[in-house]
Short mmCIF file of C-alpha atoms in Angstrom, two decimals:
data_model
loop_
_atom_site.label_atom_id
_atom_site.label_comp_id
_atom_site.label_asym_id
_atom_site.label_seq_id
_atom_site.Cartn_x
_atom_site.Cartn_y
_atom_site.Cartn_z
CA MET A 1 51.18 -5.02 -59.51
CA THR A 2 52.54 -1.96 -57.97
CA ALA A 3 55.02 -2.39 -55.00
CA VAL A 4 54.52 0.33 -52.22
CA SER A 5 57.76 1.99 -51.28
CA PRO A 6 58.72 2.17 -47.68
CA THR A 7 60.01 5.86 -47.95
CA ASP A 8 56.54 6.63 -49.21
CA THR A 9 53.24 6.20 -46.63
CA SER A 10 50.61 8.69 -48.15
CA ALA A 11 49.22 5.52 -50.01
CA LEU A 12 49.36 3.93 -46.48
CA ALA A 13 48.20 6.45 -43.91
CA ALA A 14 44.34 6.54 -42.94
CA PRO A 15 41.76 9.37 -43.88
CA PRO A 16 41.53 11.77 -41.71
CA ALA A 17 38.56 11.66 -39.42
CA ARG A 18 35.89 14.74 -40.54
CA PRO A 19 34.11 15.89 -37.12
CA THR A 20 29.86 16.22 -37.70
CA LEU A 21 27.36 17.47 -35.54
CA ALA A 22 26.05 13.89 -34.75
CA ARG A 23 29.63 13.15 -33.07
CA THR A 24 30.81 15.98 -31.67
CA PHE A 25 27.14 17.08 -30.01
CA TRP A 26 28.05 13.31 -28.60
CA ALA A 27 31.41 13.62 -27.49
CA MET A 28 30.67 16.79 -25.63
CA MET A 29 27.51 14.10 -23.81
CA ALA A 30 29.48 11.71 -23.14
CA ARG A 31 31.76 14.81 -21.58
CA GLU A 32 28.80 15.76 -19.51
CA VAL A 33 28.20 12.45 -18.25
CA ARG A 34 31.28 10.83 -17.64
CA VAL A 35 31.17 14.37 -14.80
CA MET A 36 28.16 13.33 -13.35
CA ARG A 37 29.03 9.71 -12.20
CA LYS A 38 32.40 10.90 -11.00
CA ASN A 39 30.53 13.63 -8.86
CA PHE A 40 26.96 11.15 -8.37
CA VAL A 41 28.18 11.52 -4.49
CA SER A 42 28.61 14.86 -4.30
CA THR A 43 25.03 15.35 -6.95
CA PHE A 44 23.16 12.59 -5.38
CA THR A 45 23.58 14.18 -0.90
CA ARG A 46 22.13 17.39 -2.83
CA VAL A 47 19.65 15.30 -4.39
CA ILE A 48 18.59 14.46 -1.89
CA ALA A 49 19.56 16.43 0.87
CA GLN A 50 15.51 18.63 0.63
CA PRO A 51 12.93 16.75 -0.31
CA LEU A 52 14.37 14.16 2.18
CA LEU A 53 14.05 16.84 5.46
CA PHE A 54 10.62 17.90 3.91
CA VAL A 55 9.44 14.16 4.01
CA PHE A 56 10.46 13.30 7.24
CA VAL A 57 9.29 15.97 8.56
CA PHE A 58 5.68 16.50 7.00
CA ALA A 59 5.52 13.27 7.04
CA TYR A 60 6.87 12.01 10.04
CA VAL A 61 7.47 13.97 12.46
CA LEU A 62 3.85 15.94 12.59
CA PRO A 63 1.75 12.85 12.25
CA LYS A 64 3.08 11.88 14.96
CA ILE A 65 2.79 14.83 17.42
CA GLY A 66 -1.23 14.57 16.17
CA THR A 67 -0.64 17.51 13.48
CA GLY A 68 -0.34 18.01 9.99
CA GLY A 69 -0.58 14.73 8.41
CA ALA A 70 -3.81 14.57 8.39
CA MET A 71 -3.87 17.90 6.95
CA PHE A 72 -6.68 16.63 3.71
CA ALA A 73 -7.32 13.20 5.15
CA GLN A 74 -9.95 14.38 7.86
CA GLN A 75 -11.20 11.40 10.03
CA GLY A 76 -8.86 9.25 7.76
CA ARG A 77 -11.06 9.59 4.59
CA GLY A 78 -8.87 11.08 1.44
CA PRO A 79 -5.43 11.20 0.48
CA THR A 80 -2.33 10.88 3.17
CA PHE A 81 -0.41 14.29 3.10
CA SER A 82 2.84 11.87 2.12
CA THR A 83 0.06 11.31 -0.91
CA ILE A 84 -0.42 14.53 -1.44
CA LEU A 85 4.07 15.16 -0.86
CA VAL A 86 5.23 13.24 -3.34
CA PRO A 87 4.02 14.72 -6.36
CA GLY A 88 5.04 17.64 -5.31
CA MET A 89 8.12 16.81 -4.24
CA VAL A 90 9.24 15.20 -7.61
CA ALA A 91 8.47 18.50 -10.08
CA SER A 92 10.49 20.44 -7.17
CA SER A 93 13.47 18.60 -7.50
CA ILE A 94 13.60 18.44 -11.08
CA VAL A 95 13.06 22.02 -11.75
CA MET A 96 15.36 23.12 -8.62
CA GLN A 97 17.92 21.26 -9.29
CA GLY A 98 17.53 21.53 -13.77
CA ILE A 99 17.71 25.35 -12.59
CA MET A 100 21.04 24.86 -10.54
CA ALA A 101 22.15 22.10 -12.99
CA ALA A 102 22.53 25.08 -15.79
CA ILE A 103 22.95 27.49 -13.96
CA PHE A 104 25.97 27.22 -11.82
CA PRO A 105 28.38 25.75 -15.12
CA LEU A 106 27.48 28.67 -17.10
CA MET A 107 27.88 31.32 -14.32
CA MET A 108 31.61 30.05 -13.92
CA GLU A 109 32.40 28.88 -17.77
CA LEU A 110 31.18 32.80 -18.75
CA THR A 111 32.97 34.93 -16.08
CA TRP A 112 36.59 34.42 -14.78
CA GLN A 113 36.81 31.45 -16.60
CA ARG A 114 35.64 32.31 -19.86
CA SER A 115 36.09 28.97 -21.07
CA ILE A 116 32.50 28.75 -22.73
CA THR A 117 34.90 30.51 -25.46
CA ASP A 118 36.50 27.37 -25.50
CA ARG A 119 33.42 25.55 -26.84
CA ALA A 120 32.52 27.37 -29.46
CA LEU A 121 35.49 26.95 -31.11
CA ALA A 122 34.18 23.31 -31.47
CA PRO A 123 32.38 22.51 -34.97
CA VAL A 124 28.86 23.16 -34.47
CA PRO A 125 26.46 25.84 -33.97
CA VAL A 126 27.45 27.64 -30.91
CA PRO A 127 23.34 28.07 -30.39
CA LEU A 128 23.08 23.64 -30.75
CA LEU A 129 25.95 24.29 -27.95
CA GLY A 130 23.48 25.98 -26.07
CA VAL A 131 20.63 22.83 -26.98
CA GLN A 132 23.48 19.92 -25.63
CA LYS A 133 23.33 22.15 -22.46
CA ILE A 134 20.46 21.79 -21.57
CA ILE A 135 20.12 18.30 -23.01
CA ALA A 136 22.74 17.30 -19.71
CA ALA A 137 21.19 19.50 -17.04
CA ALA A 138 17.32 18.06 -17.81
CA THR A 139 19.56 14.77 -17.67
CA GLN A 140 20.55 15.34 -14.25
CA ALA A 141 16.79 17.29 -13.66
CA PHE A 142 15.42 13.71 -15.26
CA VAL A 143 18.29 11.42 -12.24
CA ALA A 144 17.43 13.86 -9.48
CA GLY A 145 13.26 13.90 -9.89
CA LEU A 146 13.92 9.88 -10.05
CA LEU A 147 15.80 10.09 -6.80
CA VAL A 148 13.59 11.58 -4.87
CA PHE A 149 11.33 8.09 -4.81
CA PRO A 150 12.91 6.44 -2.42
CA ALA A 151 12.44 9.04 0.03
CA VAL A 152 9.25 10.46 -0.69
CA LEU A 153 7.73 6.38 -0.49
CA PHE A 154 9.75 4.44 2.47
CA ILE A 155 9.50 7.92 5.02
CA HIS A 156 6.57 8.43 7.01
CA ALA A 157 4.73 7.55 10.50
CA GLU A 158 2.42 4.26 10.84
CA GLY A 159 -0.81 4.66 8.66
CA GLN A 160 0.61 7.61 6.60
CA GLY A 161 2.36 5.59 3.71
CA PRO A 162 1.79 7.62 0.57
CA SER A 163 -1.13 6.11 -1.68
CA VAL A 164 0.99 5.95 -5.39
CA HIS A 165 0.00 3.93 -8.88
CA ILE A 166 1.31 5.54 -12.06
CA ASP A 167 -1.81 4.44 -14.37
CA ASN A 168 0.01 6.14 -17.39
CA TRP A 169 3.48 5.30 -18.35
CA PRO A 170 3.58 7.83 -20.87
CA LEU A 171 1.92 10.49 -19.14
CA PHE A 172 4.66 9.81 -16.82
CA LEU A 173 7.23 10.45 -19.08
CA LEU A 174 6.34 12.93 -20.38
CA MET A 175 5.78 14.96 -17.14
CA MET A 176 9.34 13.85 -16.33
CA VAL A 177 10.95 15.41 -19.78
CA ALA A 178 9.15 17.31 -20.60
CA GLY A 179 9.36 18.86 -16.37
CA SER A 180 13.85 18.10 -17.29
CA LEU A 181 14.36 19.96 -20.51
CA LEU A 182 11.93 23.46 -19.10
CA SER A 183 14.16 23.06 -15.91
CA GLY A 184 17.81 23.23 -17.76
CA ALA A 185 16.90 25.67 -20.07
CA GLY A 186 15.43 27.65 -17.90
CA GLY A 187 18.25 27.22 -15.82
CA LEU A 188 19.95 28.52 -19.01
CA LEU A 189 18.04 30.95 -19.59
CA LEU A 190 18.95 33.07 -15.49
CA GLY A 191 22.40 31.75 -16.05
CA THR A 192 22.38 34.58 -19.19
CA LEU A 193 19.77 37.09 -17.58
CA ILE A 194 21.15 37.73 -14.29
CA ASP A 195 23.95 39.56 -13.56
CA PRO A 196 26.39 36.30 -11.79
CA GLN A 197 27.78 39.19 -9.52
CA LYS A 198 23.73 39.30 -7.61
CA SER A 199 22.79 35.56 -8.04
CA GLN A 200 21.64 35.59 -4.75
CA VAL A 201 18.73 36.81 -5.97
CA LEU A 202 18.05 34.22 -7.23
CA PHE A 203 17.36 31.99 -4.27
CA THR A 204 15.54 35.27 -2.62
CA ILE A 205 12.84 36.33 -5.87
CA VAL A 206 12.58 33.31 -8.52
CA LEU A 207 13.30 29.81 -6.47
CA LEU A 208 11.54 29.92 -3.11
CA PRO A 209 8.59 31.81 -4.26
CA MET A 210 8.41 28.68 -6.70
CA THR A 211 8.45 26.03 -5.16
CA MET A 212 6.09 27.73 -1.74
CA LEU A 213 4.28 28.74 -4.63
CA GLY A 214 4.16 25.59 -6.59
CA CYS A 215 1.54 23.54 -5.59
CA VAL A 216 4.17 21.33 -3.63
CA TYR A 217 2.25 20.63 -0.28
CA TYR A 218 -0.67 20.70 -2.52
CA PRO A 219 -2.87 20.57 -4.95
CA TRP A 220 -3.71 23.67 -7.13
CA ALA A 221 -8.13 22.92 -5.75
CA ALA A 222 -6.82 23.55 -2.81
CA MET A 223 -6.38 26.87 -2.96
CA ASP A 224 -10.14 27.53 -3.81
CA GLY A 225 -11.02 29.82 -1.17
CA ILE A 226 -8.26 32.37 -2.45
CA ARG A 227 -9.23 32.70 -5.48
CA TRP A 228 -6.70 35.61 -6.38
CA LEU A 229 -3.95 33.68 -5.46
CA GLN A 230 -4.93 31.08 -7.09
CA ILE A 231 -4.40 32.53 -10.37
CA ALA A 232 -1.35 34.14 -9.36
CA THR A 233 0.43 30.98 -8.91
CA LEU A 234 -0.66 30.49 -12.50
CA ALA A 235 2.38 32.29 -13.42
CA ASN A 236 4.84 29.97 -11.79
CA PRO A 237 5.53 26.47 -14.36
CA MET A 238 5.97 24.75 -11.22
CA VAL A 239 2.35 24.35 -10.62
CA TYR A 240 1.86 22.74 -14.42
CA LEU A 241 4.89 20.15 -13.16
CA SER A 242 2.78 18.88 -9.67
CA GLU A 243 0.11 18.47 -11.25
CA GLY A 244 0.84 16.72 -13.77
CA LEU A 245 2.82 14.29 -11.95
CA ARG A 246 -0.19 13.99 -9.92
CA ALA A 247 -2.10 13.61 -12.68
CA ALA A 248 0.21 10.44 -13.88
CA LEU A 249 0.96 9.25 -10.17
CA THR A 250 -2.22 10.50 -7.36
CA PRO A 251 -4.93 10.09 -9.91
CA GLN A 252 -7.35 10.04 -7.69
CA VAL A 253 -5.86 13.84 -5.77
CA GLU A 254 -8.26 16.29 -7.18
CA HIS A 255 -5.36 18.10 -10.32
CA MET A 256 -5.77 19.83 -13.42
CA PRO A 257 -7.22 18.22 -16.84
CA PHE A 258 -4.74 17.78 -19.19
CA TRP A 259 -5.07 20.25 -21.55
CA ALA A 260 -4.13 22.84 -18.52
CA TYR A 261 -0.96 21.61 -17.50
CA GLY A 262 -0.21 19.95 -20.57
CA SER A 263 0.12 22.36 -23.26
CA VAL A 264 1.93 24.65 -20.87
CA LEU A 265 4.22 22.10 -20.25
CA VAL A 266 5.21 21.38 -23.84
CA LEU A 267 4.18 24.94 -26.06
CA GLY A 268 6.15 26.42 -22.21
CA THR A 269 8.91 23.87 -22.79
CA ALA A 270 9.49 25.13 -26.61
CA VAL A 271 9.44 28.73 -26.21
CA VAL A 272 12.07 28.59 -23.61
CA ILE A 273 14.78 26.28 -25.31
CA TRP A 274 14.41 29.16 -28.29
CA TRP A 275 14.79 31.66 -25.99
CA ALA A 276 17.17 30.78 -23.73
CA THR A 277 19.10 29.67 -27.21
CA ARG A 278 19.51 32.95 -28.69
CA THR A 279 20.54 34.56 -25.55
CA PHE A 280 22.76 32.24 -25.18
CA THR A 281 24.55 32.82 -28.22
CA ARG A 282 23.80 36.79 -27.98
CA ARG A 283 26.24 36.31 -24.38
CA VAL A 284 29.14 34.00 -26.28
CA LEU A 285 29.56 35.86 -29.21
CA THR A 286 29.39 39.27 -27.07
#
């Protein structure tokens, strides 16, 4: 057996670790999870504040004073308004939180911090870095959707409780995952297209109309009397997520057929992810 000289450490040195795409990708995701865990209290407060306020007003205050709660339940028949509200509030939280979780960090990284250049030095293709940002934002959106359930299920006036049953778990998970990915990709796309100095336009022109006309507070079929608006809202992706969650959570409420909301969500998610990674790559490399 050949003896190893004490001064010859090359034979004892461990081979250098070689970064791989998977290892680097999961390292970046682990960083995002650590940041989410550290900021859980602030994230929870931000996520739950809006649906808590809306549910308190529409499902508790208005029924208590004799208005609002019976909007869809005439003379005790039909679903309560809180039943209508559950899928819409979950969809709204997923879309809003997914967009904000992607767009605000991206705007800081692309402007005064320019920390995106450090990320671009990682041994992964730049489009994959964009995909990582989409998945990180989608994770926050998914958690946001789950956090809404306690508010919409337990805050309501007497006799105005929601009737929610998940009879189709695959459909429910498909809607949650597709909606989360779509919102994360949408946030990345908007973050690379909108001038950071004009980000306030995002709320007034994009997010507010998207929420008010996204079938959050009413099913899409209820707009039959305003046919032109019913058709116009088909350009709003939140409509399809609200209707898909309505089919999964409250199938007794009239909703779109699966081929309508399912095809738009699945194909739309793929298209927006492709588009967002292209604009992200171009923005980072210029």
